[in-house]
Amino acid sequence: MTREQEDLLAVLAEVRKRLLIPARDVSDADAGRRTTVSELTLGGLIRHLATGERLWLEILRTADGSLPEGMLDTGQYAMSETLSHWLSAYAEAAAATDEYVASLPSLDIEVQLPATPWSPPEPRFWSARRILLHLIHETAQHAGHADLIRESLDGANSTAQLA
């Protein structure tokens, strides 16, 4: 594994950790509860990121532009199952991503992105690096959402719980 792969996976691990802090000691009922005007919930965010990381890994592995099943499913933002189910699914997706990224000879490999309703008509390509950076961005953005949702839920502050 290259130093760049190590560094980017370390950043991704850190933002994953920050995402999960707000889910500590939360019941299934609270994980599915809306606490702001947004439809987002803690459980829904973790479900979305578990699903998203699994789907982006499939895109990275296939690299052929095929659209993974469930990629356009907006239901992935809703809490379903139990929080422990989605925490486990997220841990599995994260481990699979880390293992695959670590196995790549280079982050320069090009991956054709799937066509979506909002895509330009011509095929688009991202490097494995860009996909990894996208996962970091997406996880960090939703970690902030999770922090706000949790603070609105019961006043818990993630910054105070970093350990």
CSV table of N, CA, C and O in Angstrom, one decimal, residues 22-137:
chain,number,residue,atom,x,y,z
A,22,PRO,N,-22.1,10.4,17.3
A,22,PRO,CA,-23.5,10.8,17.7
A,22,PRO,C,-24.4,9.6,17.9
A,22,PRO,O,-25.5,9.7,18.5
A,23,ALA,N,-24.1,8.4,17.4
A,23,ALA,CA,-24.9,7.3,17.5
A,23,ALA,C,-24.7,6.5,18.8
A,23,ALA,O,-25.5,5.6,19.1
A,24,ARG,N,-23.7,6.9,19.6
A,24,ARG,CA,-23.5,6.2,20.8
A,24,ARG,C,-24.7,6.3,21.8
A,24,ARG,O,-25.2,7.3,22.0
A,25,ASP,N,-25.0,5.1,22.3
A,25,ASP,CA,-26.1,5.0,23.3
A,25,ASP,C,-27.4,5.6,22.9
A,25,ASP,O,-28.2,6.2,23.7
A,26,VAL,N,-27.7,5.4,21.6
A,26,VAL,CA,-29.0,5.9,21.1
A,26,VAL,C,-29.9,4.7,20.8
A,26,VAL,O,-29.4,3.7,20.3
A,27,SER,N,-31.1,4.8,21.2
A,27,SER,CA,-32.1,3.7,21.0
A,27,SER,C,-32.5,3.6,19.6
A,27,SER,O,-32.3,4.6,18.8
A,28,ASP,N,-33.1,2.5,19.2
A,28,ASP,CA,-33.6,2.4,17.8
A,28,ASP,C,-34.7,3.5,17.6
A,28,ASP,O,-34.7,4.1,16.5
A,29,ALA,N,-35.5,3.7,18.6
A,29,ALA,CA,-36.6,4.7,18.4
A,29,ALA,C,-35.9,6.1,18.2
A,29,ALA,O,-36.4,6.8,17.3
A,30,ASP,N,-34.9,6.5,19.0
A,30,ASP,CA,-34.3,7.8,18.8
A,30,ASP,C,-33.5,7.8,17.5
A,30,ASP,O,-33.4,8.9,16.9
A,31,ALA,N,-32.9,6.7,17.1
A,31,ALA,CA,-32.1,6.7,15.8
A,31,ALA,C,-33.1,6.9,14.6
A,31,ALA,O,-32.6,7.5,13.6
A,32,GLY,N,-34.3,6.6,14.7
A,32,GLY,CA,-35.3,6.9,13.7
A,32,GLY,C,-36.1,8.2,13.8
A,32,GLY,O,-36.9,8.4,13.0
A,33,ARG,N,-35.8,8.9,14.8
A,33,ARG,CA,-36.5,10.2,15.1
A,33,ARG,C,-36.0,11.4,14.4
A,33,ARG,O,-34.8,11.6,14.5
A,34,ARG,N,-36.8,12.1,13.8
A,34,ARG,CA,-36.4,13.4,13.2
A,34,ARG,C,-36.4,14.4,14.3
A,34,ARG,O,-37.3,14.5,15.2
A,35,THR,N,-35.3,15.2,14.4
A,35,THR,CA,-35.1,16.2,15.4
A,35,THR,C,-35.0,17.6,14.8
A,35,THR,O,-34.9,18.6,15.6
A,36,THR,N,-35.0,17.7,13.5
A,36,THR,CA,-35.0,19.0,12.8
A,36,THR,C,-36.0,19.0,11.7
A,36,THR,O,-36.7,18.1,11.6
A,37,VAL,N,-36.1,20.1,11.0
A,37,VAL,CA,-37.1,20.2,9.9
A,37,VAL,C,-36.7,19.2,8.8
A,37,VAL,O,-37.5,18.9,7.9
A,38,SER,N,-35.4,18.8,8.7
A,38,SER,CA,-34.9,17.8,7.8
A,38,SER,C,-35.6,16.4,8.0
A,38,SER,O,-35.9,16.1,9.1
A,39,GLU,N,-35.6,15.7,6.9
A,39,GLU,CA,-36.1,14.3,7.0
A,39,GLU,C,-35.0,13.4,7.6
A,39,GLU,O,-35.3,12.2,7.9
A,40,LEU,N,-33.8,13.9,7.7
A,40,LEU,CA,-32.7,13.0,8.1
A,40,LEU,C,-32.8,12.6,9.6
A,40,LEU,O,-33.2,13.4,10.4
A,41,THR,N,-32.4,11.3,9.8
A,41,THR,CA,-32.3,10.8,11.1
A,41,THR,C,-30.9,10.1,11.3
A,41,THR,O,-30.2,9.9,10.3
A,42,LEU,N,-30.5,9.9,12.5
A,42,LEU,CA,-29.2,9.2,12.8
A,42,LEU,C,-29.2,7.9,12.1
A,42,LEU,O,-28.2,7.5,11.4
A,43,GLY,N,-30.2,7.1,12.3
A,43,GLY,CA,-30.2,5.8,11.6
A,43,GLY,C,-30.3,5.8,10.1
A,43,GLY,O,-29.6,5.0,9.5
A,44,GLY,N,-31.0,6.8,9.6
A,44,GLY,CA,-31.1,7.0,8.2
A,44,GLY,C,-29.7,7.4,7.6
A,44,GLY,O,-29.4,6.9,6.5
A,45,LEU,N,-29.0,8.2,8.3
A,45,LEU,CA,-27.7,8.7,7.8
A,45,LEU,C,-26.7,7.5,7.8
A,45,LEU,O,-26.0,7.3,6.8
A,46,ILE,N,-26.8,6.7,8.8
A,46,ILE,CA,-25.8,5.5,8.9
A,46,ILE,C,-26.2,4.5,7.8
A,46,ILE,O,-25.4,3.9,7.1
A,47,ARG,N,-27.5,4.3,7.6
A,47,ARG,CA,-28.0,3.4,6.5
A,47,ARG,C,-27.5,3.9,5.2
A,47,ARG,O,-27.0,3.2,4.4
A,48,HIS,N,-27.7,5.2,4.9
A,48,HIS,CA,-27.3,5.8,3.7
A,48,HIS,C,-25.8,5.6,3.4
A,48,HIS,O,-25.3,5.3,2.3
A,49,LEU,N,-25.0,5.9,4.5
A,49,LEU,CA,-23.5,5.8,4.3
A,49,LEU,C,-23.1,4.3,4.2
A,49,LEU,O,-22.2,4.0,3.4
A,50,ALA,N,-23.7,3.4,4.8
A,50,ALA,CA,-23.4,2.0,4.7
A,50,ALA,C,-23.7,1.6,3.3
A,50,ALA,O,-22.9,0.9,2.6
A,51,THR,N,-24.9,2.0,2.8
A,51,THR,CA,-25.3,1.6,1.4
A,51,THR,C,-24.4,2.3,0.4
A,51,THR,O,-24.0,1.7,-0.5
A,52,GLY,N,-24.2,3.6,0.6
A,52,GLY,CA,-23.4,4.4,-0.3
A,52,GLY,C,-21.9,3.8,-0.4
A,52,GLY,O,-21.4,3.7,-1.5
A,53,GLU,N,-21.3,3.5,0.7
A,53,GLU,CA,-20.0,3.0,0.6
A,53,GLU,C,-19.9,1.6,-0.1
A,53,GLU,O,-19.0,1.4,-0.9
A,54,ARG,N,-20.9,0.8,0.2
A,54,ARG,CA,-21.0,-0.5,-0.6
A,54,ARG,C,-21.2,-0.3,-2.1
A,54,ARG,O,-20.5,-0.9,-2.9
A,55,LEU,N,-22.0,0.7,-2.4
A,55,LEU,CA,-22.3,0.9,-3.9
A,55,LEU,C,-21.1,1.5,-4.5
A,55,LEU,O,-20.7,1.2,-5.7
A,56,TRP,N,-20.4,2.5,-3.9
A,56,TRP,CA,-19.2,3.1,-4.5
A,56,TRP,C,-18.1,2.0,-4.6
A,56,TRP,O,-17.3,2.1,-5.6
A,57,LEU,N,-18.0,1.1,-3.7
A,57,LEU,CA,-17.0,0.0,-3.8
A,57,LEU,C,-17.3,-0.8,-5.1
A,57,LEU,O,-16.4,-1.2,-5.8
A,58,GLU,N,-18.6,-1.1,-5.3
A,58,GLU,CA,-19.0,-1.8,-6.5
A,58,GLU,C,-18.6,-1.1,-7.7
A,58,GLU,O,-18.1,-1.7,-8.7
A,59,ILE,N,-18.9,0.2,-7.7
A,59,ILE,CA,-18.5,1.0,-8.9
A,59,ILE,C,-17.0,1.0,-9.1
A,59,ILE,O,-16.5,0.8,-10.2
A,60,LEU,N,-16.2,1.1,-8.0
A,60,LEU,CA,-14.8,1.0,-8.1
A,60,LEU,C,-14.3,-0.3,-8.6
A,60,LEU,O,-13.4,-0.4,-9.5
A,61,ARG,N,-14.9,-1.4,-8.1
A,61,ARG,CA,-14.5,-2.8,-8.5
A,61,ARG,C,-14.8,-3.1,-10.0
A,61,ARG,O,-14.0,-3.6,-10.7
A,62,THR,N,-16.0,-2.7,-10.4
A,62,THR,CA,-16.4,-3.1,-11.8
A,62,THR,C,-15.8,-2.1,-12.8
A,62,THR,O,-15.4,-2.5,-13.9
A,63,ALA,N,-15.7,-0.8,-12.4
A,63,ALA,CA,-15.1,0.2,-13.3
A,63,ALA,C,-15.7,0.3,-14.7
A,63,ALA,O,-15.0,1.0,-15.5
A,64,ASP,N,-16.8,-0.3,-14.9
A,64,ASP,CA,-17.4,-0.3,-16.3
A,64,ASP,C,-18.6,0.6,-16.5
A,64,ASP,O,-19.2,0.5,-17.6
A,65,GLY,N,-18.9,1.4,-15.6
A,65,GLY,CA,-20.0,2.3,-15.8
A,65,GLY,C,-21.4,1.7,-15.5
A,65,GLY,O,-22.4,2.4,-15.6
A,66,SER,N,-21.4,0.5,-15.0
A,66,SER,CA,-22.7,-0.1,-14.7
A,66,SER,C,-23.3,0.5,-13.4
A,66,SER,O,-22.6,0.8,-12.5
A,67,LEU,N,-24.6,0.7,-13.4
A,67,LEU,CA,-25.3,1.3,-12.3
A,67,LEU,C,-25.6,0.2,-11.3
A,67,LEU,O,-26.4,-0.7,-11.6
A,68,PRO,N,-25.0,0.3,-10.1
A,68,PRO,CA,-25.4,-0.7,-9.1
A,68,PRO,C,-26.8,-0.6,-8.6
A,68,PRO,O,-27.4,0.5,-8.5
A,69,GLU,N,-27.4,-1.8,-8.4
A,69,GLU,CA,-28.8,-1.8,-7.9
A,69,GLU,C,-28.9,-1.1,-6.6
A,69,GLU,O,-28.1,-1.3,-5.7
A,70,GLY,N,-29.9,-0.2,-6.5
A,70,GLY,CA,-30.1,0.6,-5.3
A,70,GLY,C,-29.5,1.9,-5.3
A,70,GLY,O,-29.7,2.7,-4.4
A,71,MET,N,-28.6,2.2,-6.3
A,71,MET,CA,-27.9,3.5,-6.3
A,71,MET,C,-28.8,4.7,-6.3
A,71,MET,O,-28.5,5.7,-5.7
A,72,LEU,N,-29.9,4.6,-7.0
A,72,LEU,CA,-30.9,5.8,-7.1
A,72,LEU,C,-32.0,5.7,-6.1
A,72,LEU,O,-32.9,6.5,-6.1
A,73,ASP,N,-32.0,4.7,-5.1
A,73,ASP,CA,-33.0,4.5,-4.2
A,73,ASP,C,-33.0,5.6,-3.1
A,73,ASP,O,-32.1,5.6,-2.2
A,74,THR,N,-33.9,6.5,-3.1
A,74,THR,CA,-33.9,7.6,-2.1
A,74,THR,C,-34.4,7.1,-0.7
A,74,THR,O,-34.2,7.7,0.3
A,75,GLY,N,-34.9,5.9,-0.7
A,75,GLY,CA,-35.3,5.2,0.5
A,75,GLY,C,-34.2,4.9,1.5
A,75,GLY,O,-34.4,4.6,2.6
A,76,GLN,N,-33.0,4.9,0.9
A,76,GLN,CA,-31.8,4.6,1.7
A,76,GLN,C,-31.5,5.6,2.8
A,76,GLN,O,-30.7,5.4,3.7
A,77,TYR,N,-32.2,6.7,2.8
A,77,TYR,CA,-32.0,7.8,3.8
A,77,TYR,C,-33.0,7.5,5.0
A,77,TYR,O,-32.9,8.2,6.0
A,78,ALA,N,-33.9,6.6,4.9
A,78,ALA,CA,-34.9,6.3,6.0
A,78,ALA,C,-34.4,5.2,6.9
A,78,ALA,O,-33.7,4.2,6.5
A,79,MET,N,-34.6,5.4,8.2
A,79,MET,CA,-34.3,4.3,9.2
A,79,MET,C,-35.1,3.1,8.9
A,79,MET,O,-36.3,3.2,8.7
A,80,SER,N,-34.5,2.0,8.8
A,80,SER,CA,-35.2,0.7,8.8
A,80,SER,C,-34.3,-0.3,9.5
A,80,SER,O,-33.2,0.0,9.9
A,81,GLU,N,-34.8,-1.5,9.8
A,81,GLU,CA,-34.1,-2.4,10.6
A,81,GLU,C,-33.8,-1.8,12.0
A,81,GLU,O,-34.6,-1.1,12.5
A,82,THR,N,-32.7,-2.2,12.5
A,82,THR,CA,-32.3,-1.6,13.8
A,82,THR,C,-31.0,-0.8,13.6
A,82,THR,O,-30.3,-1.0,12.6
A,83,LEU,N,-30.7,0.0,14.6
A,83,LEU,CA,-29.5,0.8,14.5
A,83,LEU,C,-28.3,-0.2,14.5
A,83,LEU,O,-27.4,0.0,13.7
A,84,SER,N,-28.3,-1.2,15.3
A,84,SER,CA,-27.2,-2.1,15.4
A,84,SER,C,-27.0,-2.8,14.0
A,84,SER,O,-25.9,-3.1,13.6
A,85,HIS,N,-28.1,-3.1,13.3
A,85,HIS,CA,-28.0,-3.7,12.0
A,85,HIS,C,-27.2,-2.8,11.1
A,85,HIS,O,-26.3,-3.2,10.4
A,86,TRP,N,-27.6,-1.5,11.1
A,86,TRP,CA,-26.9,-0.5,10.2
A,86,TRP,C,-25.5,-0.2,10.6
A,86,TRP,O,-24.6,0.0,9.8
A,87,LEU,N,-25.2,-0.2,11.9
A,87,LEU,CA,-23.8,0.0,12.4
A,87,LEU,C,-23.0,-1.2,11.9
A,87,LEU,O,-21.8,-1.0,11.5
A,88,SER,N,-23.5,-2.4,12.0
A,88,SER,CA,-22.8,-3.6,11.5
A,88,SER,C,-22.6,-3.5,10.0
A,88,SER,O,-21.5,-3.8,9.5
A,89,ALA,N,-23.6,-3.2,9.3
A,89,ALA,CA,-23.5,-3.1,7.8
A,89,ALA,C,-22.5,-2.0,7.4
A,89,ALA,O,-21.7,-2.2,6.5
A,90,TYR,N,-22.4,-0.9,8.2
A,90,TYR,CA,-21.5,0.2,7.9
A,90,TYR,C,-20.1,-0.3,8.2
A,90,TYR,O,-19.1,-0.1,7.4
A,91,ALA,N,-19.9,-1.0,9.3
A,91,ALA,CA,-18.5,-1.6,9.6
A,91,ALA,C,-18.1,-2.5,8.5
A,91,ALA,O,-16.9,-2.5,8.1
A,92,GLU,N,-19.0,-3.4,8.0
A,92,GLU,CA,-18.6,-4.3,7.0
A,92,GLU,C,-18.3,-3.6,5.7
A,92,GLU,O,-17.3,-4.0,5.0
A,93,ALA,N,-19.1,-2.6,5.3
A,93,ALA,CA,-18.8,-1.8,4.1
A,93,ALA,C,-17.5,-1.1,4.2
A,93,ALA,O,-16.7,-1.1,3.3
A,94,ALA,N,-17.2,-0.5,5.4
A,94,ALA,CA,-16.0,0.2,5.6
A,94,ALA,C,-14.8,-0.7,5.5
A,94,ALA,O,-13.7,-0.4,4.8
A,95,ALA,N,-14.8,-1.9,6.1
A,95,ALA,CA,-13.7,-2.9,6.0
A,95,ALA,C,-13.5,-3.3,4.6
A,95,ALA,O,-12.3,-3.4,4.2
A,96,ALA,N,-14.6,-3.6,3.9
A,96,ALA,CA,-14.4,-4.0,2.5
A,96,ALA,C,-13.8,-2.9,1.6
A,96,ALA,O,-12.9,-3.2,0.8
A,97,THR,N,-14.2,-1.7,1.8
A,97,THR,CA,-13.6,-0.5,1.1
A,97,THR,C,-12.1,-0.4,1.4
A,97,THR,O,-11.3,-0.3,0.5
A,98,ASP,N,-11.8,-0.4,2.7
A,98,ASP,CA,-10.4,-0.3,3.1
A,98,ASP,C,-9.5,-1.4,2.5
A,98,ASP,O,-8.4,-1.2,2.0
A,99,GLU,N,-10.0,-2.6,2.6
A,99,GLU,CA,-9.3,-3.8,2.1
A,99,GLU,C,-9.0,-3.6,0.6
A,99,GLU,O,-7.9,-3.9,0.1
A,100,TYR,N,-10.1,-3.2,-0.2
A,100,TYR,CA,-9.9,-3.1,-1.6
A,100,TYR,C,-9.0,-2.0,-2.0
A,100,TYR,O,-8.1,-2.1,-2.8
A,101,VAL,N,-9.2,-0.8,-1.4
A,101,VAL,CA,-8.3,0.3,-1.7
A,101,VAL,C,-6.9,0.0,-1.3
A,101,VAL,O,-6.0,0.4,-2.1
A,102,ALA,N,-6.6,-0.7,-0.2
A,102,ALA,CA,-5.2,-1.1,0.1
A,102,ALA,C,-4.6,-2.0,-0.9
A,102,ALA,O,-3.4,-2.0,-1.0
A,103,SER,N,-5.5,-2.8,-1.6
A,103,SER,CA,-4.9,-3.8,-2.5
A,103,SER,C,-4.6,-3.1,-3.9
A,103,SER,O,-4.0,-3.8,-4.7
A,104,LEU,N,-5.1,-1.9,-4.1
A,104,LEU,CA,-4.8,-1.3,-5.5
A,104,LEU,C,-3.4,-1.0,-5.6
A,104,LEU,O,-2.7,-0.5,-4.7
A,105,PRO,N,-2.8,-1.2,-6.8
A,105,PRO,CA,-1.5,-0.8,-7.1
A,105,PRO,C,-1.2,0.7,-7.1
A,105,PRO,O,-0.2,1.2,-6.9
A,106,SER,N,-2.3,1.4,-7.4
A,106,SER,CA,-2.3,2.9,-7.6
A,106,SER,C,-3.7,3.4,-7.5
A,106,SER,O,-4.6,2.8,-7.9
A,107,LEU,N,-3.8,4.7,-7.0
A,107,LEU,CA,-5.1,5.3,-7.0
A,107,LEU,C,-5.3,6.1,-8.3
A,107,LEU,O,-6.3,6.7,-8.4
A,108,ASP,N,-4.4,5.9,-9.3
A,108,ASP,CA,-4.6,6.5,-10.6
A,108,ASP,C,-5.5,5.7,-11.5
A,108,ASP,O,-5.8,6.2,-12.6
A,109,ILE,N,-5.9,4.5,-11.1
A,109,ILE,CA,-6.8,3.8,-12.0
A,109,ILE,C,-8.0,4.6,-12.3
A,109,ILE,O,-8.6,5.3,-11.5
A,110,GLU,N,-8.5,4.5,-13.5
A,110,GLU,CA,-9.7,5.2,-14.0
A,110,GLU,C,-10.9,4.3,-13.9
A,110,GLU,O,-10.9,3.1,-14.3
A,111,VAL,N,-12.0,4.9,-13.4
A,111,VAL,CA,-13.2,4.1,-13.3
A,111,VAL,C,-14.3,4.9,-14.0
A,111,VAL,O,-14.5,6.1,-13.8
A,112,GLN,N,-15.0,4.2,-14.9
A,112,GLN,CA,-16.2,4.8,-15.5
A,112,GLN,C,-17.3,4.9,-14.5
A,112,GLN,O,-17.7,3.9,-13.9
A,113,LEU,N,-17.9,6.1,-14.4
A,113,LEU,CA,-19.0,6.3,-13.5
A,113,LEU,C,-20.3,5.8,-14.2
A,113,LEU,O,-20.5,5.9,-15.4
A,114,PRO,N,-21.3,5.4,-13.4
A,114,PRO,CA,-22.6,5.0,-14.0
A,114,PRO,C,-23.3,6.2,-14.4
A,114,PRO,O,-23.2,7.3,-13.9
A,115,ALA,N,-24.1,6.0,-15.5
A,115,ALA,CA,-25.0,7.1,-15.9
A,115,ALA,C,-26.2,7.2,-15.0
A,115,ALA,O,-26.8,6.2,-14.6
A,116,THR,N,-26.5,8.5,-14.6
A,116,THR,CA,-27.6,8.8,-13.8
A,116,THR,C,-28.5,9.8,-14.5
A,116,THR,O,-28.0,10.4,-15.4
A,117,PRO,N,-29.7,10.1,-14.0
A,117,PRO,CA,-30.5,11.1,-14.6
A,117,PRO,C,-29.9,12.4,-14.7
A,117,PRO,O,-30.2,13.3,-15.5
A,118,TRP,N,-28.9,12.7,-13.8
A,118,TRP,CA,-28.3,14.1,-13.7
A,118,TRP,C,-26.9,14.1,-14.4
A,118,TRP,O,-26.3,15.1,-14.4
A,119,SER,N,-26.5,12.9,-14.9
A,119,SER,CA,-25.2,12.9,-15.5
A,119,SER,C,-25.2,13.6,-16.9
A,119,SER,O,-26.2,13.6,-17.6
A,120,PRO,N,-24.0,14.1,-17.3
A,120,PRO,CA,-23.9,14.5,-18.7
A,120,PRO,C,-24.1,13.3,-19.7
A,120,PRO,O,-23.9,12.2,-19.2
A,121,PRO,N,-24.4,13.6,-20.9
A,121,PRO,CA,-24.6,12.4,-21.9
A,121,PRO,C,-23.4,11.6,-22.1
A,121,PRO,O,-23.5,10.4,-22.4
A,122,GLU,N,-22.2,12.2,-22.1
A,122,GLU,CA,-21.0,11.5,-22.4
A,122,GLU,C,-20.5,10.8,-21.1
A,122,GLU,O,-20.7,11.2,-20.0
A,123,PRO,N,-19.8,9.6,-21.3
A,123,PRO,CA,-19.3,8.9,-20.2
A,123,PRO,C,-18.3,9.8,-19.4
A,123,PRO,O,-17.6,10.6,-19.9
A,124,ARG,N,-18.3,9.6,-18.0
A,124,ARG,CA,-17.4,10.3,-17.1
A,124,ARG,C,-16.5,9.3,-16.4
A,124,ARG,O,-17.0,8.2,-16.1
A,125,PHE,N,-15.3,9.7,-16.1
A,125,PHE,CA,-14.4,8.8,-15.4
A,125,PHE,C,-13.8,9.5,-14.2
A,125,PHE,O,-13.5,10.7,-14.3
A,126,TRP,N,-13.6,8.8,-13.1
A,126,TRP,CA,-13.0,9.3,-12.0
A,126,TRP,C,-11.8,8.3,-11.6
A,126,TRP,O,-12.0,7.1,-11.9
A,127,SER,N,-10.8,8.8,-11.0
A,127,SER,CA,-9.7,8.0,-10.5
A,127,SER,C,-10.2,7.3,-9.2
A,127,SER,O,-11.2,7.8,-8.6
A,128,ALA,N,-9.6,6.3,-8.9
A,128,ALA,CA,-9.9,5.6,-7.5
A,128,ALA,C,-9.6,6.7,-6.4
A,128,ALA,O,-10.4,6.7,-5.5
A,129,ARG,N,-8.7,7.6,-6.6
A,129,ARG,CA,-8.4,8.6,-5.7
A,129,ARG,C,-9.6,9.5,-5.5
A,129,ARG,O,-10.0,9.9,-4.4
A,130,ARG,N,-10.2,9.9,-6.6
A,130,ARG,CA,-11.4,10.8,-6.6
A,130,ARG,C,-12.6,10.1,-5.9
A,130,ARG,O,-13.3,10.8,-5.2
A,131,ILE,N,-12.7,8.8,-6.1
A,131,ILE,CA,-13.8,8.1,-5.5
A,131,ILE,C,-13.6,8.1,-4.0
A,131,ILE,O,-14.5,8.3,-3.2
A,132,LEU,N,-12.3,7.8,-3.6
A,132,LEU,CA,-12.0,7.8,-2.2
A,132,LEU,C,-12.2,9.2,-1.5
A,132,LEU,O,-12.8,9.4,-0.4
A,133,LEU,N,-11.8,10.3,-2.3
A,133,LEU,CA,-12.0,11.6,-1.8
A,133,LEU,C,-13.5,11.9,-1.7
A,133,LEU,O,-14.0,12.6,-0.7
A,134,HIS,N,-14.3,11.4,-2.6
A,134,HIS,CA,-15.8,11.6,-2.5
A,134,HIS,C,-16.3,10.9,-1.3
A,134,HIS,O,-17.2,11.5,-0.6
A,135,LEU,N,-15.9,9.7,-1.0
A,135,LEU,CA,-16.3,9.0,0.3
A,135,LEU,C,-16.0,9.8,1.5
A,135,LEU,O,-16.8,9.9,2.4
A,136,ILE,N,-14.8,10.4,1.5
A,136,ILE,CA,-14.4,11.2,2.6
A,136,ILE,C,-15.3,12.4,2.8
A,136,ILE,O,-15.8,12.7,3.8
A,137,HIS,N,-15.5,13.1,1.6
A,137,HIS,CA,-16.4,14.3,1.6
A,137,HIS,C,-17.8,13.9,2.1
A,137,HIS,O,-18.4,14.6,3.0
